[in-house]
Amino acid sequence: MFKIYGRQNSLNVRKVLWMCGEIGLDYEREDWGRDHRPTSEQPFMNVSIFGVVPVVDDDGFILRESNTIVRYLATKYGRADLYPTEPRARALVEQWMDYGNTDLGNGMRPVFQGMVMGIKPHGLPEVVAWGAADWNKQMGRIDTHLKGAGPYLAGAGFTVGDIPAGLMVHRWMTIDFDKPKLPALEAYYKRLCERPAFQAHGCNGMP
Ligand SMILES: N[C@@H](CCC(=O)N[C@@H](CS)C(=O)NCC(=O)O)C(=O)O
């Protein structure tokens, strides 16, 4: 049985849960991380010394890094529709995955940690203001991209490239702060919200 270590309100764990839903993979999950058992406890350290969730155990094969786990599942289950094998098509999907984990998250972190979690130093007003401006700028770029492409980030079909960024879009839509109107982004979010696996692990009431 595929086993997932990690709390289900973690954005990175949600990527893996969403992917399992997309491919219909059964799993068991143990709560680890914030507000649950700390990842510094020995049973978790025995699985991963890195102290972050998610970690998965696929019949003894231990893997961490949410994006890597998502790609591993697509490859293992032969889902070239979600993760193409043709080099250019694959690179376009990976481009969105990398962006979703890097530039798109820089502004999100202070906004989420400051406005939702109340964690310092990100909670400092000037840091939150910087984060909001940067996050809005990145979302504006996705909106512009979607106007000339889409309906999904890498083109005509839903791919794993939509998973990290899709969860960021969900969080951006959910947190109440000053945001520009971005119609193409909004339409994209609505499209994602039609997917049962995203309803379960994306637009499910958790930011
Ligand atoms: N690069 C890692 C980052 C993992 C990460 O930062 N996970 C956070 C939750 S989103 C975590 O474990 N936080 C500590 C905790 O929950 O105790 C990945 O993508 O899997």
PDB file of N, CA, C and O in Angstrom, residues 107-180:
ATOM      1  N   GLY A 107       6.169  35.424  -2.779  1.00  0.00           N
ATOM      2  CA  GLY A 107       5.254  36.397  -2.182  1.00  0.00           C
ATOM      3  C   GLY A 107       4.190  35.732  -1.329  1.00  0.00           C
ATOM      4  O   GLY A 107       3.689  36.316  -0.357  1.00  0.00           O
ATOM      5  N   MET A 108       3.830  34.495  -1.694  1.00  0.00           N
ATOM      6  CA  MET A 108       2.793  33.777  -0.942  1.00  0.00           C
ATOM      7  C   MET A 108       3.193  33.594   0.517  1.00  0.00           C
ATOM      8  O   MET A 108       2.391  33.763   1.424  1.00  0.00           O
ATOM      9  N   ARG A 109       4.471  33.226   0.731  1.00  0.00           N
ATOM     10  CA  ARG A 109       4.910  32.851   2.086  1.00  0.00           C
ATOM     11  C   ARG A 109       4.650  33.960   3.106  1.00  0.00           C
ATOM     12  O   ARG A 109       3.987  33.705   4.116  1.00  0.00           O
ATOM     13  N   PRO A 110       5.114  35.203   2.878  1.00  0.00           N
ATOM     14  CA  PRO A 110       4.826  36.233   3.885  1.00  0.00           C
ATOM     15  C   PRO A 110       3.338  36.516   4.045  1.00  0.00           C
ATOM     16  O   PRO A 110       2.882  36.767   5.165  1.00  0.00           O
ATOM     17  N   VAL A 111       2.575  36.453   2.942  1.00  0.00           N
ATOM     18  CA  VAL A 111       1.133  36.740   3.058  1.00  0.00           C
ATOM     19  C   VAL A 111       0.471  35.644   3.900  1.00  0.00           C
ATOM     20  O   VAL A 111      -0.263  35.921   4.858  1.00  0.00           O
ATOM     21  N   PHE A 112       0.759  34.394   3.585  1.00  0.00           N
ATOM     22  CA  PHE A 112       0.132  33.287   4.309  1.00  0.00           C
ATOM     23  C   PHE A 112       0.595  33.257   5.763  1.00  0.00           C
ATOM     24  O   PHE A 112      -0.210  33.173   6.681  1.00  0.00           O
ATOM     25  N   GLN A 113       1.906  33.348   5.946  1.00  0.00           N
ATOM     26  CA  GLN A 113       2.420  33.233   7.310  1.00  0.00           C
ATOM     27  C   GLN A 113       2.058  34.454   8.144  1.00  0.00           C
ATOM     28  O   GLN A 113       1.797  34.337   9.335  1.00  0.00           O
ATOM     29  N   GLY A 114       2.002  35.609   7.514  1.00  0.00           N
ATOM     30  CA  GLY A 114       1.654  36.822   8.247  1.00  0.00           C
ATOM     31  C   GLY A 114       0.158  36.941   8.481  1.00  0.00           C
ATOM     32  O   GLY A 114      -0.301  37.148   9.605  1.00  0.00           O
ATOM     33  N   MET A 115      -0.647  36.754   7.423  1.00  0.00           N
ATOM     34  CA  MET A 115      -2.094  37.029   7.533  1.00  0.00           C
ATOM     35  C   MET A 115      -2.890  35.834   8.039  1.00  0.00           C
ATOM     36  O   MET A 115      -3.921  35.996   8.680  1.00  0.00           O
ATOM     37  N   VAL A 116      -2.450  34.623   7.733  1.00  0.00           N
ATOM     38  CA  VAL A 116      -3.232  33.446   8.149  1.00  0.00           C
ATOM     39  C   VAL A 116      -2.628  32.816   9.413  1.00  0.00           C
ATOM     40  O   VAL A 116      -3.347  32.527  10.367  1.00  0.00           O
ATOM     41  N   MET A 117      -1.310  32.651   9.437  1.00  0.00           N
ATOM     42  CA  MET A 117      -0.682  31.943  10.553  1.00  0.00           C
ATOM     43  C   MET A 117      -0.208  32.882  11.670  1.00  0.00           C
ATOM     44  O   MET A 117       0.023  32.441  12.789  1.00  0.00           O
ATOM     45  N   GLY A 118      -0.015  34.145  11.329  1.00  0.00           N
ATOM     46  CA  GLY A 118       0.488  35.095  12.335  1.00  0.00           C
ATOM     47  C   GLY A 118       1.902  34.778  12.800  1.00  0.00           C
ATOM     48  O   GLY A 118       2.231  34.905  13.974  1.00  0.00           O
ATOM     49  N   ILE A 119       2.725  34.330  11.875  1.00  0.00           N
ATOM     50  CA  ILE A 119       4.105  33.961  12.226  1.00  0.00           C
ATOM     51  C   ILE A 119       5.058  35.107  11.893  1.00  0.00           C
ATOM     52  O   ILE A 119       5.015  35.652  10.794  1.00  0.00           O
ATOM     53  N   LYS A 120       5.919  35.454  12.848  1.00  0.00           N
ATOM     54  CA  LYS A 120       6.967  36.441  12.577  1.00  0.00           C
ATOM     55  C   LYS A 120       8.214  35.684  12.125  1.00  0.00           C
ATOM     56  O   LYS A 120       8.373  34.526  12.480  1.00  0.00           O
ATOM     57  N   PRO A 121       9.145  36.275  11.368  1.00  0.00           N
ATOM     58  CA  PRO A 121       9.185  37.682  10.971  1.00  0.00           C
ATOM     59  C   PRO A 121       8.329  37.988   9.746  1.00  0.00           C
ATOM     60  O   PRO A 121       8.153  39.145   9.383  1.00  0.00           O
ATOM     61  N   HIS A 122       7.751  36.939   9.114  1.00  0.00           N
ATOM     62  CA  HIS A 122       6.961  37.216   7.915  1.00  0.00           C
ATOM     63  C   HIS A 122       5.743  38.070   8.210  1.00  0.00           C
ATOM     64  O   HIS A 122       5.208  38.729   7.327  1.00  0.00           O
ATOM     65  N   GLY A 123       5.288  38.042   9.473  1.00  0.00           N
ATOM     66  CA  GLY A 123       4.093  38.793   9.822  1.00  0.00           C
ATOM     67  C   GLY A 123       4.295  40.291   9.872  1.00  0.00           C
ATOM     68  O   GLY A 123       3.324  41.047   9.983  1.00  0.00           O
ATOM     69  N   LEU A 124       5.517  40.754   9.799  1.00  0.00           N
ATOM     70  CA  LEU A 124       5.763  42.206   9.835  1.00  0.00           C
ATOM     71  C   LEU A 124       5.049  42.864   8.653  1.00  0.00           C
ATOM     72  O   LEU A 124       5.154  42.376   7.520  1.00  0.00           O
ATOM     73  N   PRO A 125       4.324  43.977   8.909  1.00  0.00           N
ATOM     74  CA  PRO A 125       3.491  44.577   7.861  1.00  0.00           C
ATOM     75  C   PRO A 125       4.241  44.865   6.563  1.00  0.00           C
ATOM     76  O   PRO A 125       3.717  44.623   5.472  1.00  0.00           O
ATOM     77  N   GLU A 126       5.478  45.345   6.670  1.00  0.00           N
ATOM     78  CA  GLU A 126       6.192  45.682   5.426  1.00  0.00           C
ATOM     79  C   GLU A 126       6.550  44.419   4.641  1.00  0.00           C
ATOM     80  O   GLU A 126       6.627  44.443   3.413  1.00  0.00           O
ATOM     81  N   VAL A 127       6.762  43.322   5.347  1.00  0.00           N
ATOM     82  CA  VAL A 127       7.095  42.063   4.661  1.00  0.00           C
ATOM     83  C   VAL A 127       5.834  41.519   3.986  1.00  0.00           C
ATOM     84  O   VAL A 127       5.868  41.069   2.832  1.00  0.00           O
ATOM     85  N   VAL A 128       4.700  41.594   4.685  1.00  0.00           N
ATOM     86  CA  VAL A 128       3.428  41.142   4.106  1.00  0.00           C
ATOM     87  C   VAL A 128       3.102  41.999   2.877  1.00  0.00           C
ATOM     88  O   VAL A 128       2.680  41.467   1.833  1.00  0.00           O
ATOM     89  N   ALA A 129       3.331  43.300   2.978  1.00  0.00           N
ATOM     90  CA  ALA A 129       3.030  44.201   1.847  1.00  0.00           C
ATOM     91  C   ALA A 129       3.901  43.842   0.646  1.00  0.00           C
ATOM     92  O   ALA A 129       3.430  43.794  -0.503  1.00  0.00           O
ATOM     93  N   TRP A 130       5.176  43.562   0.906  1.00  0.00           N
ATOM     94  CA  TRP A 130       6.059  43.152  -0.190  1.00  0.00           C
ATOM     95  C   TRP A 130       5.538  41.845  -0.803  1.00  0.00           C
ATOM     96  O   TRP A 130       5.447  41.706  -2.033  1.00  0.00           O
ATOM     97  N   GLY A 131       5.174  40.882   0.056  1.00  0.00           N
ATOM     98  CA  GLY A 131       4.696  39.584  -0.422  1.00  0.00           C
ATOM     99  C   GLY A 131       3.439  39.727  -1.261  1.00  0.00           C
ATOM    100  O   GLY A 131       3.322  39.116  -2.333  1.00  0.00           O
ATOM    101  N   ALA A 132       2.505  40.559  -0.787  1.00  0.00           N
ATOM    102  CA  ALA A 132       1.237  40.738  -1.512  1.00  0.00           C
ATOM    103  C   ALA A 132       1.516  41.309  -2.899  1.00  0.00           C
ATOM    104  O   ALA A 132       0.947  40.843  -3.905  1.00  0.00           O
ATOM    105  N   ALA A 133       2.408  42.297  -2.977  1.00  0.00           N
ATOM    106  CA  ALA A 133       2.702  42.923  -4.275  1.00  0.00           C
ATOM    107  C   ALA A 133       3.354  41.912  -5.223  1.00  0.00           C
ATOM    108  O   ALA A 133       2.999  41.819  -6.401  1.00  0.00           O
ATOM    109  N   ASP A 134       4.289  41.134  -4.682  1.00  0.00           N
ATOM    110  CA  ASP A 134       4.986  40.173  -5.546  1.00  0.00           C
ATOM    111  C   ASP A 134       4.044  39.045  -5.979  1.00  0.00           C
ATOM    112  O   ASP A 134       4.062  38.621  -7.145  1.00  0.00           O
ATOM    113  N   TRP A 135       3.225  38.577  -5.047  1.00  0.00           N
ATOM    114  CA  TRP A 135       2.281  37.485  -5.369  1.00  0.00           C
ATOM    115  C   TRP A 135       1.288  37.958  -6.434  1.00  0.00           C
ATOM    116  O   TRP A 135       0.996  37.248  -7.387  1.00  0.00           O
ATOM    117  N   ASN A 136       0.789  39.190  -6.262  1.00  0.00           N
ATOM    118  CA  ASN A 136      -0.138  39.750  -7.258  1.00  0.00           C
ATOM    119  C   ASN A 136       0.527  39.860  -8.628  1.00  0.00           C
ATOM    120  O   ASN A 136      -0.090  39.586  -9.664  1.00  0.00           O
ATOM    121  N   LYS A 137       1.781  40.263  -8.620  1.00  0.00           N
ATOM    122  CA  LYS A 137       2.511  40.397  -9.897  1.00  0.00           C
ATOM    123  C   LYS A 137       2.614  39.036 -10.590  1.00  0.00           C
ATOM    124  O   LYS A 137       2.360  38.906 -11.798  1.00  0.00           O
ATOM    125  N   GLN A 138       2.953  38.014  -9.819  1.00  0.00           N
ATOM    126  CA  GLN A 138       3.087  36.670 -10.414  1.00  0.00           C
ATOM    127  C   GLN A 138       1.733  36.174 -10.930  1.00  0.00           C
ATOM    128  O   GLN A 138       1.654  35.581 -12.014  1.00  0.00           O
ATOM    129  N   MET A 139       0.674  36.409 -10.169  1.00  0.00           N
ATOM    130  CA  MET A 139      -0.647  35.960 -10.608  1.00  0.00           C
ATOM    131  C   MET A 139      -1.069  36.705 -11.874  1.00  0.00           C
ATOM    132  O   MET A 139      -1.723  36.146 -12.758  1.00  0.00           O
ATOM    133  N   GLY A 140      -0.665  37.985 -11.963  1.00  0.00           N
ATOM    134  CA  GLY A 140      -0.934  38.773 -13.168  1.00  0.00           C
ATOM    135  C   GLY A 140      -0.245  38.149 -14.383  1.00  0.00           C
ATOM    136  O   GLY A 140      -0.792  38.132 -15.489  1.00  0.00           O
ATOM    137  N   ARG A 141       0.954  37.618 -14.163  1.00  0.00           N
ATOM    138  CA  ARG A 141       1.675  36.974 -15.269  1.00  0.00           C
ATOM    139  C   ARG A 141       0.946  35.708 -15.717  1.00  0.00           C
ATOM    140  O   ARG A 141       0.846  35.430 -16.915  1.00  0.00           O
ATOM    141  N   ILE A 142       0.445  34.939 -14.765  1.00  0.00           N
ATOM    142  CA  ILE A 142      -0.298  33.714 -15.139  1.00  0.00           C
ATOM    143  C   ILE A 142      -1.561  34.102 -15.902  1.00  0.00           C
ATOM    144  O   ILE A 142      -1.923  33.474 -16.899  1.00  0.00           O
ATOM    145  N   ASP A 143      -2.212  35.162 -15.440  1.00  0.00           N
ATOM    146  CA  ASP A 143      -3.430  35.644 -16.102  1.00  0.00           C
ATOM    147  C   ASP A 143      -3.124  36.014 -17.562  1.00  0.00           C
ATOM    148  O   ASP A 143      -3.843  35.620 -18.482  1.00  0.00           O
ATOM    149  N   THR A 144      -2.040  36.744 -17.762  1.00  0.00           N
ATOM    150  CA  THR A 144      -1.638  37.140 -19.119  1.00  0.00           C
ATOM    151  C   THR A 144      -1.333  35.905 -19.956  1.00  0.00           C
ATOM    152  O   THR A 144      -1.756  35.798 -21.116  1.00  0.00           O
ATOM    153  N   HIS A 145      -0.610  34.960 -19.379  1.00  0.00           N
ATOM    154  CA  HIS A 145      -0.283  33.718 -20.102  1.00  0.00           C
ATOM    155  C   HIS A 145      -1.565  32.994 -20.525  1.00  0.00           C
ATOM    156  O   HIS A 145      -1.686  32.549 -21.671  1.00  0.00           O
ATOM    157  N   LEU A 146      -2.509  32.897 -19.602  1.00  0.00           N
ATOM    158  CA  LEU A 146      -3.730  32.126 -19.887  1.00  0.00           C
ATOM    159  C   LEU A 146      -4.596  32.793 -20.952  1.00  0.00           C
ATOM    160  O   LEU A 146      -5.337  32.111 -21.661  1.00  0.00           O
ATOM    161  N   LYS A 147      -4.482  34.113 -21.079  1.00  0.00           N
ATOM    162  CA  LYS A 147      -5.263  34.822 -22.109  1.00  0.00           C
ATOM    163  C   LYS A 147      -4.838  34.391 -23.503  1.00  0.00           C
ATOM    164  O   LYS A 147      -5.644  34.357 -24.423  1.00  0.00           O
ATOM    165  N   GLY A 148      -3.545  34.072 -23.652  1.00  0.00           N
ATOM    166  CA  GLY A 148      -3.045  33.713 -24.976  1.00  0.00           C
ATOM    167  C   GLY A 148      -2.840  32.223 -25.141  1.00  0.00           C
ATOM    168  O   GLY A 148      -2.361  31.781 -26.177  1.00  0.00           O
ATOM    169  N   ALA A 149      -3.142  31.447 -24.115  1.00  0.00           N
ATOM    170  CA  ALA A 149      -2.882  30.003 -24.187  1.00  0.00           C
ATOM    171  C   ALA A 149      -3.980  29.273 -23.429  1.00  0.00           C
ATOM    172  O   ALA A 149      -5.130  29.669 -23.460  1.00  0.00           O
ATOM    173  N   GLY A 150      -3.605  28.225 -22.761  1.00  0.00           N
ATOM    174  CA  GLY A 150      -4.572  27.510 -21.952  1.00  0.00           C
ATOM    175  C   GLY A 150      -5.386  26.508 -22.738  1.00  0.00           C
ATOM    176  O   GLY A 150      -4.992  26.178 -23.859  1.00  0.00           O
ATOM    177  N   PRO A 151      -6.446  25.965 -22.202  1.00  0.00           N
ATOM    178  CA  PRO A 151      -7.067  26.392 -20.944  1.00  0.00           C
ATOM    179  C   PRO A 151      -6.305  25.968 -19.696  1.00  0.00           C
ATOM    180  O   PRO A 151      -6.579  26.463 -18.613  1.00  0.00           O
ATOM    181  N   TYR A 152      -5.309  25.083 -19.852  1.00  0.00           N
ATOM    182  CA  TYR A 152      -4.467  24.724 -18.702  1.00  0.00           C
ATOM    183  C   TYR A 152      -3.091  25.366 -18.895  1.00  0.00           C
ATOM    184  O   TYR A 152      -2.782  25.878 -19.972  1.00  0.00           O
ATOM    185  N   LEU A 153      -2.266  25.317 -17.866  1.00  0.00           N
ATOM    186  CA  LEU A 153      -1.020  26.083 -17.915  1.00  0.00           C
ATOM    187  C   LEU A 153      -0.099  25.652 -19.045  1.00  0.00           C
ATOM    188  O   LEU A 153       0.505  26.479 -19.715  1.00  0.00           O
ATOM    189  N   ALA A 154      -0.023  24.345 -19.289  1.00  0.00           N
ATOM    190  CA  ALA A 154       0.891  23.866 -20.334  1.00  0.00           C
ATOM    191  C   ALA A 154       0.154  23.615 -21.646  1.00  0.00           C
ATOM    192  O   ALA A 154       0.719  23.018 -22.558  1.00  0.00           O
ATOM    193  N   GLY A 155      -1.085  24.049 -21.752  1.00  0.00           N
ATOM    194  CA  GLY A 155      -1.791  23.909 -23.030  1.00  0.00           C
ATOM    195  C   GLY A 155      -3.182  23.324 -22.894  1.00  0.00           C
ATOM    196  O   GLY A 155      -3.923  23.653 -21.965  1.00  0.00           O
ATOM    197  N   ALA A 156      -3.494  22.425 -23.826  1.00  0.00           N
ATOM    198  CA  ALA A 156      -4.882  21.965 -23.966  1.00  0.00           C
ATOM    199  C   ALA A 156      -5.366  21.075 -22.827  1.00  0.00           C
ATOM    200  O   ALA A 156      -6.545  21.086 -22.477  1.00  0.00           O
ATOM    201  N   GLY A 157      -4.449  20.286 -22.258  1.00  0.00           N
ATOM    202  CA  GLY A 157      -4.898  19.312 -21.260  1.00  0.00           C
ATOM    203  C   GLY A 157      -4.341  19.594 -19.878  1.00  0.00           C
ATOM    204  O   GLY A 157      -3.286  20.227 -19.729  1.00  0.00           O
ATOM    205  N   PHE A 158      -5.039  19.110 -18.870  1.00  0.00           N
ATOM    206  CA  PHE A 158      -4.554  19.193 -17.494  1.00  0.00           C
ATOM    207  C   PHE A 158      -3.287  18.335 -17.369  1.00  0.00           C
ATOM    208  O   PHE A 158      -3.239  17.215 -17.889  1.00  0.00           O
ATOM    209  N   THR A 159      -2.262  18.859 -16.710  1.00  0.00           N
ATOM    210  CA  THR A 159      -1.013  18.099 -16.490  1.00  0.00           C
ATOM    211  C   THR A 159      -0.538  18.312 -15.053  1.00  0.00           C
ATOM    212  O   THR A 159      -1.102  19.133 -14.313  1.00  0.00           O
ATOM    213  N   VAL A 160       0.546  17.611 -14.714  1.00  0.00           N
ATOM    214  CA  VAL A 160       1.124  17.823 -13.378  1.00  0.00           C
ATOM    215  C   VAL A 160       1.668  19.250 -13.230  1.00  0.00           C
ATOM    216  O   VAL A 160       1.884  19.708 -12.111  1.00  0.00           O
ATOM    217  N   GLY A 161       1.845  19.956 -14.331  1.00  0.00           N
ATOM    218  CA  GLY A 161       2.252  21.366 -14.272  1.00  0.00           C
ATOM    219  C   GLY A 161       1.209  22.237 -13.609  1.00  0.00           C
ATOM    220  O   GLY A 161       1.519  23.335 -13.112  1.00  0.00           O
ATOM    221  N   ASP A 162      -0.039  21.761 -13.584  1.00  0.00           N
ATOM    222  CA  ASP A 162      -1.111  22.537 -12.955  1.00  0.00           C
ATOM    223  C   ASP A 162      -1.173  22.324 -11.439  1.00  0.00           C
ATOM    224  O   ASP A 162      -1.870  23.072 -10.752  1.00  0.00           O
ATOM    225  N   ILE A 163      -0.481  21.298 -10.950  1.00  0.00           N
ATOM    226  CA  ILE A 163      -0.686  20.942  -9.532  1.00  0.00           C
ATOM    227  C   ILE A 163      -0.059  21.943  -8.555  1.00  0.00           C
ATOM    228  O   ILE A 163      -0.795  22.530  -7.749  1.00  0.00           O
ATOM    229  N   PRO A 164       1.255  22.205  -8.621  1.00  0.00           N
ATOM    230  CA  PRO A 164       1.787  23.188  -7.655  1.00  0.00           C
ATOM    231  C   PRO A 164       1.184  24.579  -7.839  1.00  0.00           C
ATOM    232  O   PRO A 164       0.764  25.225  -6.872  1.00  0.00           O
ATOM    233  N   ALA A 165       1.115  25.049  -9.082  1.00  0.00           N
ATOM    234  CA  ALA A 165       0.585  26.397  -9.328  1.00  0.00           C
ATOM    235  C   ALA A 165      -0.912  26.460  -8.995  1.00  0.00           C
ATOM    236  O   ALA A 165      -1.386  27.468  -8.467  1.00  0.00           O
ATOM    237  N   GLY A 166      -1.639  25.383  -9.287  1.00  0.00           N
ATOM    238  CA  GLY A 166      -3.079  25.371  -9.011  1.00  0.00           C
ATOM    239  C   GLY A 166      -3.370  25.560  -7.533  1.00  0.00           C
ATOM    240  O   GLY A 166      -4.304  26.277  -7.149  1.00  0.00           O
ATOM    241  N   LEU A 167      -2.553  24.950  -6.688  1.00  0.00           N
ATOM    242  CA  LEU A 167      -2.760  25.112  -5.244  1.00  0.00           C
ATOM    243  C   LEU A 167      -2.400  26.522  -4.795  1.00  0.00           C
ATOM    244  O   LEU A 167      -3.034  27.072  -3.888  1.00  0.00           O
ATOM    245  N   MET A 168      -1.415  27.123  -5.452  1.00  0.00           N
ATOM    246  CA  MET A 168      -1.065  28.525  -5.150  1.00  0.00           C
ATOM    247  C   MET A 168      -2.194  29.462  -5.570  1.00  0.00           C
ATOM    248  O   MET A 168      -2.503  30.429  -4.873  1.00  0.00           O
ATOM    249  N   VAL A 169      -2.776  29.172  -6.730  1.00  0.00           N
ATOM    250  CA  VAL A 169      -3.900  29.992  -7.199  1.00  0.00           C
ATOM    251  C   VAL A 169      -5.050  29.865  -6.200  1.00  0.00           C
ATOM    252  O   VAL A 169      -5.684  30.854  -5.818  1.00  0.00           O
ATOM    253  N   HIS A 170      -5.304  28.650  -5.749  1.00  0.00           N
ATOM    254  CA  HIS A 170      -6.369  28.447  -4.755  1.00  0.00           C
ATOM    255  C   HIS A 170      -6.109  29.291  -3.508  1.00  0.00           C
ATOM    256  O   HIS A 170      -7.002  29.968  -3.006  1.00  0.00           O
ATOM    257  N   ARG A 171      -4.876  29.251  -3.027  1.00  0.00           N
ATOM    258  CA  ARG A 171      -4.556  30.000  -1.807  1.00  0.00           C
ATOM    259  C   ARG A 171      -4.713  31.497  -2.055  1.00  0.00           C
ATOM    260  O   ARG A 171      -5.231  32.225  -1.207  1.00  0.00           O
ATOM    261  N   TRP A 172      -4.279  31.947  -3.201  1.00  0.00           N
ATOM    262  CA  TRP A 172      -4.393  33.377  -3.548  1.00  0.00           C
ATOM    263  C   TRP A 172      -5.867  33.795  -3.596  1.00  0.00           C
ATOM    264  O   TRP A 172      -6.243  34.857  -3.115  1.00  0.00           O
ATOM    265  N   MET A 173      -6.699  32.930  -4.184  1.00  0.00           N
ATOM    266  CA  MET A 173      -8.133  33.229  -4.280  1.00  0.00           C
ATOM    267  C   MET A 173      -8.775  33.269  -2.893  1.00  0.00           C
ATOM    268  O   MET A 173      -9.710  34.024  -2.653  1.00  0.00           O
ATOM    269  N   THR A 174      -8.271  32.446  -1.990  1.00  0.00           N
ATOM    270  CA  THR A 174      -8.928  32.236  -0.698  1.00  0.00           C
ATOM    271  C   THR A 174      -8.580  33.302   0.340  1.00  0.00           C
ATOM    272  O   THR A 174      -9.414  33.655   1.168  1.00  0.00           O
ATOM    273  N   ILE A 175      -7.350  33.781   0.327  1.00  0.00           N
ATOM    274  CA  ILE A 175      -6.937  34.748   1.355  1.00  0.00           C
ATOM    275  C   ILE A 175      -7.433  36.137   0.969  1.00  0.00           C
ATOM    276  O   ILE A 175      -7.325  36.554  -0.188  1.00  0.00           O
ATOM    277  N   ASP A 176      -7.978  36.816   1.974  1.00  0.00           N
ATOM    278  CA  ASP A 176      -8.597  38.114   1.736  1.00  0.00           C
ATOM    279  C   ASP A 176      -7.558  39.239   1.882  1.00  0.00           C
ATOM    280  O   ASP A 176      -7.165  39.576   2.997  1.00  0.00           O
ATOM    281  N   PHE A 177      -7.089  39.748   0.773  1.00  0.00           N
ATOM    282  CA  PHE A 177      -6.220  40.935   0.793  1.00  0.00           C
ATOM    283  C   PHE A 177      -6.424  41.672  -0.528  1.00  0.00           C
ATOM    284  O   PHE A 177      -7.173  41.212  -1.384  1.00  0.00           O
ATOM    285  N   ASP A 178      -5.789  42.825  -0.681  1.00  0.00           N
ATOM    286  CA  ASP A 178      -5.980  43.646  -1.885  1.00  0.00           C
ATOM    287  C   ASP A 178      -5.427  42.943  -3.118  1.00  0.00           C
ATOM    288  O   ASP A 178      -4.213  42.735  -3.203  1.00  0.00           O
ATOM    289  N   LYS A 179      -6.316  42.587  -4.048  1.00  0.00           N
ATOM    290  CA  LYS A 179      -5.868  41.837  -5.226  1.00  0.00           C
ATOM    291  C   LYS A 179      -6.468  42.452  -6.481  1.00  0.00           C
ATOM    292  O   LYS A 179      -7.602  42.937  -6.437  1.00  0.00           O
ATOM    293  N   PRO A 180      -5.755  42.373  -7.590  1.00  0.00           N
ATOM    294  CA  PRO A 180      -6.334  42.873  -8.850  1.00  0.00           C
ATOM    295  C   PRO A 180      -7.365  41.879  -9.373  1.00  0.00           C
ATOM    296  O   PRO A 180      -7.368  40.705  -8.982  1.00  0.00           O
TER     297      PRO A 180
END
